[in-house]
PDB file of C-alpha atoms and ligand atoms in Angstrom:
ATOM      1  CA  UNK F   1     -71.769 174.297 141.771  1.00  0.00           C
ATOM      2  CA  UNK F   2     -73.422 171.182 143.075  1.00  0.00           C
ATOM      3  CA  UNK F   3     -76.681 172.079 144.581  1.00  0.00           C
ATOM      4  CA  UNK F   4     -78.112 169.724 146.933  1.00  0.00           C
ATOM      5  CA  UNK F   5     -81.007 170.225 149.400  1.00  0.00           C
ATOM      6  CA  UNK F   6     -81.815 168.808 152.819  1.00  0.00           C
ATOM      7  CA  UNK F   7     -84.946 167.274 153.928  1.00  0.00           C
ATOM      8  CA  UNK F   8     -85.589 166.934 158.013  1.00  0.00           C
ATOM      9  CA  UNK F   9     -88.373 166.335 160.470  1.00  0.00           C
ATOM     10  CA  UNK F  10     -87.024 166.880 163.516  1.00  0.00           C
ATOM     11  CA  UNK F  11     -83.780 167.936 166.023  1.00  0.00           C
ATOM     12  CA  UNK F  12     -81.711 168.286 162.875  1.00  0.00           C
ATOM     13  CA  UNK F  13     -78.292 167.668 164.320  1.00  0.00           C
ATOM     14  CA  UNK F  14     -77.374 166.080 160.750  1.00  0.00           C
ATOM     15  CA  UNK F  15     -78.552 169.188 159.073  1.00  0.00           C
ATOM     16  CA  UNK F  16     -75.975 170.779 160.883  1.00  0.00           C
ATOM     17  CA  UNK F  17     -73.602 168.858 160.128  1.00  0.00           C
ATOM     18  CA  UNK F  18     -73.993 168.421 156.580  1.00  0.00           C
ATOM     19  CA  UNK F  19     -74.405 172.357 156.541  1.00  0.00           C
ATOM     20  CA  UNK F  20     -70.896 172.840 157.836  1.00  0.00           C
ATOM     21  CA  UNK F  21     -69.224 170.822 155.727  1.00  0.00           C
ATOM     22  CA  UNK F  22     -71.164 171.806 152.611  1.00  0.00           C
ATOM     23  CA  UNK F  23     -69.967 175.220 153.628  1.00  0.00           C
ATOM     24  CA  UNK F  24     -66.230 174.626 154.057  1.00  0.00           C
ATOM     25  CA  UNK F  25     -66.576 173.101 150.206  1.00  0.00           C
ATOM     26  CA  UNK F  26     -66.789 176.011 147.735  1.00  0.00           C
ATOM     27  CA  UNK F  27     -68.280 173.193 145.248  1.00  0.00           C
ATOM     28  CA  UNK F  28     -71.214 172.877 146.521  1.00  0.00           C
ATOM     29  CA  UNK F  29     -74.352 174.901 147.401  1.00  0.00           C
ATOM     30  CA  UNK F  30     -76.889 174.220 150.113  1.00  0.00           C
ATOM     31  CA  UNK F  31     -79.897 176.397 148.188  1.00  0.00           C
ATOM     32  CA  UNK F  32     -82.978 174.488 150.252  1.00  0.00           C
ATOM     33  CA  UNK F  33     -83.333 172.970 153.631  1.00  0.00           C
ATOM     34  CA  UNK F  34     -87.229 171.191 153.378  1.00  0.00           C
ATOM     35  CA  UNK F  35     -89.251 169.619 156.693  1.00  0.00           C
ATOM     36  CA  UNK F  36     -92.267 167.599 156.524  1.00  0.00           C
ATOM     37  CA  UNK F  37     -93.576 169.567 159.992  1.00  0.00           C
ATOM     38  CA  UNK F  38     -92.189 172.198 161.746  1.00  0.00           C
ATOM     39  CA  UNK F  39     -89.343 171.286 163.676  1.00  0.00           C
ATOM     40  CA  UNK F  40     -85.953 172.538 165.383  1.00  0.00           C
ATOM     41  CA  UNK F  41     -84.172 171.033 162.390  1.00  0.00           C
ATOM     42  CA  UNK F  42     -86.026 173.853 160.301  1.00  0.00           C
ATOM     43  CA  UNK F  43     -85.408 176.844 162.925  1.00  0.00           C
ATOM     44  CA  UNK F  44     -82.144 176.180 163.034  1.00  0.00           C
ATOM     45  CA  UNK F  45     -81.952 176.497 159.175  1.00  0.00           C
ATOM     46  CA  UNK F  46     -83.915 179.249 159.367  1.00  0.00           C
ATOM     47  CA  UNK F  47     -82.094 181.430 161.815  1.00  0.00           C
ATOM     48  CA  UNK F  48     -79.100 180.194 159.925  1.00  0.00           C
ATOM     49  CA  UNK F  49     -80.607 182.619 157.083  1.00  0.00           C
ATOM     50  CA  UNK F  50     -80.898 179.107 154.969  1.00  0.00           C
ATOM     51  CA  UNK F  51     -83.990 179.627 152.292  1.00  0.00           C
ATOM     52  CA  UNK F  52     -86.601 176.564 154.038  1.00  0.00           C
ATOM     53  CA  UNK F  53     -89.907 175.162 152.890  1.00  0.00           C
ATOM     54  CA  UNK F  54     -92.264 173.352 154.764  1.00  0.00           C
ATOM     55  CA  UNK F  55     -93.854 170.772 152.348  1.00  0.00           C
ATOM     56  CA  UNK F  56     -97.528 170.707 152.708  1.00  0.00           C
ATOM     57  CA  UNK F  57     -97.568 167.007 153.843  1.00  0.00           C
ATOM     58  CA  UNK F  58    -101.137 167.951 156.104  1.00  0.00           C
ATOM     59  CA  UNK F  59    -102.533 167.832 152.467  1.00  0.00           C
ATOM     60  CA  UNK F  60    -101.162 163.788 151.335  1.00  0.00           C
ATOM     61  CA  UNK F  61     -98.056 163.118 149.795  1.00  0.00           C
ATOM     62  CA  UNK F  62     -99.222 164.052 146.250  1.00  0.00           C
ATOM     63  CA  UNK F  63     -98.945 168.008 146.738  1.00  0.00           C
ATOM     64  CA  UNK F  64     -96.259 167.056 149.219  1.00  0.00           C
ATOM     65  CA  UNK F  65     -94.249 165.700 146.708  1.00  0.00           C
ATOM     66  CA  UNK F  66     -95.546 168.089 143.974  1.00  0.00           C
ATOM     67  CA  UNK F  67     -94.190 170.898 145.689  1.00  0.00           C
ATOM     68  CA  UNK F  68     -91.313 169.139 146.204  1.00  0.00           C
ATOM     69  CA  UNK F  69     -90.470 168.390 142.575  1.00  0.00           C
ATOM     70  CA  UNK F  70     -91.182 172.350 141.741  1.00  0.00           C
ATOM     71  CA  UNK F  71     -88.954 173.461 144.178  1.00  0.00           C
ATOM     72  CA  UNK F  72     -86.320 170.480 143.005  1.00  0.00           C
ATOM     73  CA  UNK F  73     -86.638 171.956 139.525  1.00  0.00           C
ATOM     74  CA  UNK F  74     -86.742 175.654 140.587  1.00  0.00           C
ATOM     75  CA  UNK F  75     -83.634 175.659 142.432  1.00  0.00           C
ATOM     76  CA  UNK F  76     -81.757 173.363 139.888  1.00  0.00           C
ATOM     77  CA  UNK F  77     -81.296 170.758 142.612  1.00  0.00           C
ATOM     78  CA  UNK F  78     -78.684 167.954 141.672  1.00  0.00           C
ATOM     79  CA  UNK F  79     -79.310 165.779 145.291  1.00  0.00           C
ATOM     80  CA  UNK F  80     -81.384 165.466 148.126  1.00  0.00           C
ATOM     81  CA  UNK F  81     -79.830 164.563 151.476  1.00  0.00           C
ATOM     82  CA  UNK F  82     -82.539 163.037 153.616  1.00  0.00           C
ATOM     83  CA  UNK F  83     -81.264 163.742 157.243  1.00  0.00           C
ATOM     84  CA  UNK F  84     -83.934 162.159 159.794  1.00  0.00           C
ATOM     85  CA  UNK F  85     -86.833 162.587 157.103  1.00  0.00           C
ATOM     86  CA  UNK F  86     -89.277 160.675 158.497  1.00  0.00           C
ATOM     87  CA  UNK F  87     -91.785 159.986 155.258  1.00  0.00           C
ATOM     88  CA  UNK F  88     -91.338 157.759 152.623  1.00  0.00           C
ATOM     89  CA  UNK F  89     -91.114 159.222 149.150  1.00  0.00           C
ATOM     90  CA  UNK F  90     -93.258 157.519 146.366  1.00  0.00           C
ATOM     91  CA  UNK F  91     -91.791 155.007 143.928  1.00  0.00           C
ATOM     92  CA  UNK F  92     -92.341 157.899 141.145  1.00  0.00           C
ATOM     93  CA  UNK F  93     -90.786 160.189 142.796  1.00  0.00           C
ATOM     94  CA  UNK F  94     -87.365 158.167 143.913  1.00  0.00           C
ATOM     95  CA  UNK F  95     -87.175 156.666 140.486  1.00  0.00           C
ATOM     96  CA  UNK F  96     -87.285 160.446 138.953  1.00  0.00           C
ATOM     97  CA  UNK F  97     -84.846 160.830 140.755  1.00  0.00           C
ATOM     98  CA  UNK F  98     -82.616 157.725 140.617  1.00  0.00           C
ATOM     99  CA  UNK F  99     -79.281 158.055 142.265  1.00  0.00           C
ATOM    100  CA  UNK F 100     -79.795 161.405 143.705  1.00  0.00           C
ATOM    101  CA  UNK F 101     -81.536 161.059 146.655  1.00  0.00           C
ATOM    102  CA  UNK F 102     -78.996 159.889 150.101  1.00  0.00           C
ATOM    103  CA  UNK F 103     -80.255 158.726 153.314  1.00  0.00           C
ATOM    104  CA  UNK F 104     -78.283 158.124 156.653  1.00  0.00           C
ATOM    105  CA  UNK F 105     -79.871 155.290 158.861  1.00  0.00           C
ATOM    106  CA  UNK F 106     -78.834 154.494 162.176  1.00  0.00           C
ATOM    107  CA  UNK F 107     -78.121 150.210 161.890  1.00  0.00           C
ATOM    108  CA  UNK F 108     -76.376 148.636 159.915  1.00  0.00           C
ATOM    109  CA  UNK F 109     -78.494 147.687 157.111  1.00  0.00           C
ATOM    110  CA  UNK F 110     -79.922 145.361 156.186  1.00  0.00           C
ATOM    111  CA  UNK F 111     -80.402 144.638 159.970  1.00  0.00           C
ATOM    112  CA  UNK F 112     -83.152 146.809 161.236  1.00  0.00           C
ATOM    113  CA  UNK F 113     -84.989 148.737 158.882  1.00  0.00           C
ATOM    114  CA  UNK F 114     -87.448 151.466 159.547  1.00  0.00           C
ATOM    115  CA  UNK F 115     -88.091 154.357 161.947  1.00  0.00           C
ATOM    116  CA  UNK F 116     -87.346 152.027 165.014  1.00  0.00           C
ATOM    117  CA  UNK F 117     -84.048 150.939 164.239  1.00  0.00           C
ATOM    118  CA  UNK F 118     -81.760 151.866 167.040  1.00  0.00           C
ATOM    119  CA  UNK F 119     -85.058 150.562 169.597  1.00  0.00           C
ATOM    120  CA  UNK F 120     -84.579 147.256 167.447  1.00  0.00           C
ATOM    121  CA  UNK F 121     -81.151 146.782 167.951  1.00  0.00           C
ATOM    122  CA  UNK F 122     -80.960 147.311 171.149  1.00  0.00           C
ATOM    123  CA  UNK F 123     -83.810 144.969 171.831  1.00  0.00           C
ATOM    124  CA  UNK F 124     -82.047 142.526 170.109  1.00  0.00           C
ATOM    125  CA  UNK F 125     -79.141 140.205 171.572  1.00  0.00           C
ATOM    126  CA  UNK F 126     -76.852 141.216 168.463  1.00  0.00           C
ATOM    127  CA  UNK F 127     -73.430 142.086 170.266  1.00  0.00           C
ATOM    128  CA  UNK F 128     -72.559 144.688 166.878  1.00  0.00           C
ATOM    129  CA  UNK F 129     -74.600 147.708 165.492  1.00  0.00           C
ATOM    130  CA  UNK F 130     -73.937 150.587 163.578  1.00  0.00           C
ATOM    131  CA  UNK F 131     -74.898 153.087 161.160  1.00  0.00           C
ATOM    132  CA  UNK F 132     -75.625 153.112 157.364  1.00  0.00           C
ATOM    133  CA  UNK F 133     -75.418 155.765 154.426  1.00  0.00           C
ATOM    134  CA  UNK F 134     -77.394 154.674 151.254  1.00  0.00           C
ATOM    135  CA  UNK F 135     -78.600 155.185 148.070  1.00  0.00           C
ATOM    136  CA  UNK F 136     -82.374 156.035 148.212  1.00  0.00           C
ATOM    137  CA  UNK F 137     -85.410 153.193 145.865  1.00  0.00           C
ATOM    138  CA  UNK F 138     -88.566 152.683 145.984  1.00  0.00           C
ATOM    139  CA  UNK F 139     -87.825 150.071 148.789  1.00  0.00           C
ATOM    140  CA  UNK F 140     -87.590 151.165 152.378  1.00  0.00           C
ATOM    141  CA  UNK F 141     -84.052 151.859 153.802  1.00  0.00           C
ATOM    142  CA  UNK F 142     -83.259 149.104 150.987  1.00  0.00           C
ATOM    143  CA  UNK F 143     -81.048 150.928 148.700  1.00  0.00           C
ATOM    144  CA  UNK F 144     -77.459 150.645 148.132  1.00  0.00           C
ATOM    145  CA  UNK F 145     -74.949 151.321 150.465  1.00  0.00           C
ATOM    146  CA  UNK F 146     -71.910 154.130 150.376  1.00  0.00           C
ATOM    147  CA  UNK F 147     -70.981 153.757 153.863  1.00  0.00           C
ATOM    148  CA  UNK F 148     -71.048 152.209 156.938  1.00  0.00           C
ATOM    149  CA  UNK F 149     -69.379 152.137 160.366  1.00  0.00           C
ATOM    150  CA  UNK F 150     -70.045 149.330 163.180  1.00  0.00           C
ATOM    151  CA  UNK F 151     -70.524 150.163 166.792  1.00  0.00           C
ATOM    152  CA  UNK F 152     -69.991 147.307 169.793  1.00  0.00           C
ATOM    153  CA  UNK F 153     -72.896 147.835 172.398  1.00  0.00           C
ATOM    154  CA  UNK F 154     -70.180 146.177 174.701  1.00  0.00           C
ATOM    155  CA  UNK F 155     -69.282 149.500 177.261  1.00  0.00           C
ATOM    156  CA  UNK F 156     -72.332 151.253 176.256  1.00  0.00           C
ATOM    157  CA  UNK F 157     -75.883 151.839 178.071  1.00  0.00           C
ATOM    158  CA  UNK F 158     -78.550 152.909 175.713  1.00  0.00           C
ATOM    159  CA  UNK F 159     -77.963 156.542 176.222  1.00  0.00           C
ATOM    160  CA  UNK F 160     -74.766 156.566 175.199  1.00  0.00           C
ATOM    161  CA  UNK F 161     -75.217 154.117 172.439  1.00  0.00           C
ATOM    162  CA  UNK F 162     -77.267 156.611 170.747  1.00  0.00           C
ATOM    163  CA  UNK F 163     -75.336 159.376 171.239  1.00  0.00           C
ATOM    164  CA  UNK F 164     -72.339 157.563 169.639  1.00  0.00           C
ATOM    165  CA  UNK F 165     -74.391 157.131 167.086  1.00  0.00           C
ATOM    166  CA  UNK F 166     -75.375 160.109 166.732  1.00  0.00           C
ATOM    167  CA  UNK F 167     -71.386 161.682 166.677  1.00  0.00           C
ATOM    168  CA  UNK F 168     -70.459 158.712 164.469  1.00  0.00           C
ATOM    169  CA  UNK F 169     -73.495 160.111 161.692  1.00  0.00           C
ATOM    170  CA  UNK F 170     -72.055 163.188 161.477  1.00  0.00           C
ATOM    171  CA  UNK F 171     -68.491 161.868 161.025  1.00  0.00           C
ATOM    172  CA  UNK F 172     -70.020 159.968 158.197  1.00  0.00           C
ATOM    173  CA  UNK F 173     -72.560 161.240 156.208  1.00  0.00           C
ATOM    174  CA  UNK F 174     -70.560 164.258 154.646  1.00  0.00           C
ATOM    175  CA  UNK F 175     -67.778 163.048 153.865  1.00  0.00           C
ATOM    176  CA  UNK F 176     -69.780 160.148 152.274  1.00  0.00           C
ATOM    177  CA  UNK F 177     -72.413 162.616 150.144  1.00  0.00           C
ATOM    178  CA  UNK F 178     -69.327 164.490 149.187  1.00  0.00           C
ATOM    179  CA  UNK F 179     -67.782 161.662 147.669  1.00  0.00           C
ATOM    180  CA  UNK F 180     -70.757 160.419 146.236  1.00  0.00           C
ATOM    181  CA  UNK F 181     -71.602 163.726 144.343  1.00  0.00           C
ATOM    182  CA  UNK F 182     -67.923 164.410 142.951  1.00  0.00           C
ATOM    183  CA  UNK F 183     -67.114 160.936 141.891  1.00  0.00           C
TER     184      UNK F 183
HETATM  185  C1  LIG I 201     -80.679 160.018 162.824  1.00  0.00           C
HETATM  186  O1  LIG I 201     -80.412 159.001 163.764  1.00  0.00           O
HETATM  187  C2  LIG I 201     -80.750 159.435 161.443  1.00  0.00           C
HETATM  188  O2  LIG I 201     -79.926 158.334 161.250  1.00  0.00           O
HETATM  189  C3  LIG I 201     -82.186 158.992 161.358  1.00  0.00           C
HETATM  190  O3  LIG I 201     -82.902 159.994 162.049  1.00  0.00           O
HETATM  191  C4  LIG I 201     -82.075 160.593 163.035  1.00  0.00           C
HETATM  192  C5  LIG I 201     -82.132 162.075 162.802  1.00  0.00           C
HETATM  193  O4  LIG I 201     -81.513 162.814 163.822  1.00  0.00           O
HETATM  194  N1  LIG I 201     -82.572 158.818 159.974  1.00  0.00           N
HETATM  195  P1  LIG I 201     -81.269 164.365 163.614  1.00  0.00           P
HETATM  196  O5  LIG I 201     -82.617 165.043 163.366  1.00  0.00           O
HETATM  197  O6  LIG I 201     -80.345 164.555 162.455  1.00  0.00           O
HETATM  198  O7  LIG I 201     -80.658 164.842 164.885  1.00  0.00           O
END
């Protein structure tokens, strides 16, 4: 069994998307769904009858990542899926874990890193956008990529931009962590 957590802060529509397909793939076990705060992303989980944690990030990122490794080692975790995890995790901690940890981003890195990335892009005058699923260093959103699909503003208002985005995420990141973890 591959045993691979999720980390969210918020709506958690990838969480539920990854949590389907994890389930519909008897190799793999979804043992831990963590949030930084409470969110929706973590109700849903819970009334899902997932196991969650809610990392004690109101105390710094040292116990916050403390805990984390404990429960990483506890539950015999071989990946994290970060899935709208809005902290950084220490250099330490990524390099730990090298090659473990996944992200999904919503531009098409290297364009427009950070937590303002579709806001960026659509502030820009680039005609192209799109999404990105990567391999999680020490550098922001700078890790190397697994996936990534492109997305033409032309048609779209901002709403619906996102919202493709959105449906194109969790087309991608599954499939993409799925591959990644059975290669
Ligand atoms: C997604 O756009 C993801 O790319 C970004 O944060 C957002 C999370 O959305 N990292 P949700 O909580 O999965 O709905």
């Amino acid at each position: 069994m591959i045993r691979l957590g999720i980390a969210v802060s918020g709506r958690g529509s990838n969480l539920k998307a990854l949590t389907s397909g994890i389930r519909k793939d008897s190799r793999f076990d979804l043992p831990l769904v963590l949030a930084d705060q409470p969110c929706a992303g973590l109700e849903w989980a819970k009334e899902q009858g997932l196991k969650t944690t809610l990392l004690p990030y109101e105390q710094g990122r040292g116990p916050a990542e403390r805990e984390l490794e404990r429960l990483w080692q506890a539950e015999g975790l071989q990946g994290l899926l970060l899935a709208g995890f809005m902290r950084v995790l220490s250099a330490p901690f990524v390099q730990a874990h090298e090659g473990r940890i996944l992200n999904i981003h919503p531009s098409l890195l290297p364009r427009f890193k950070g937590a303002h990335a579709l806001d960026d892009f659509w502030a820009s005058d680039e005609s192209r956008g799109g999404l990105s699923v990567h391999i999680v260093t020490p550098e922001l959103d700078g890790g190397p990529l697994l996936a990534q699909e492109s997305l033409r503003r032309e048609g779209h208002d901002r709403e619906s931009y996102e919202q493709t985005i959105h449906e194109l995420e969790h087309r991608l990141y599954w499939p993409t962590a799925q591959a990644f973890f059975t290669r």
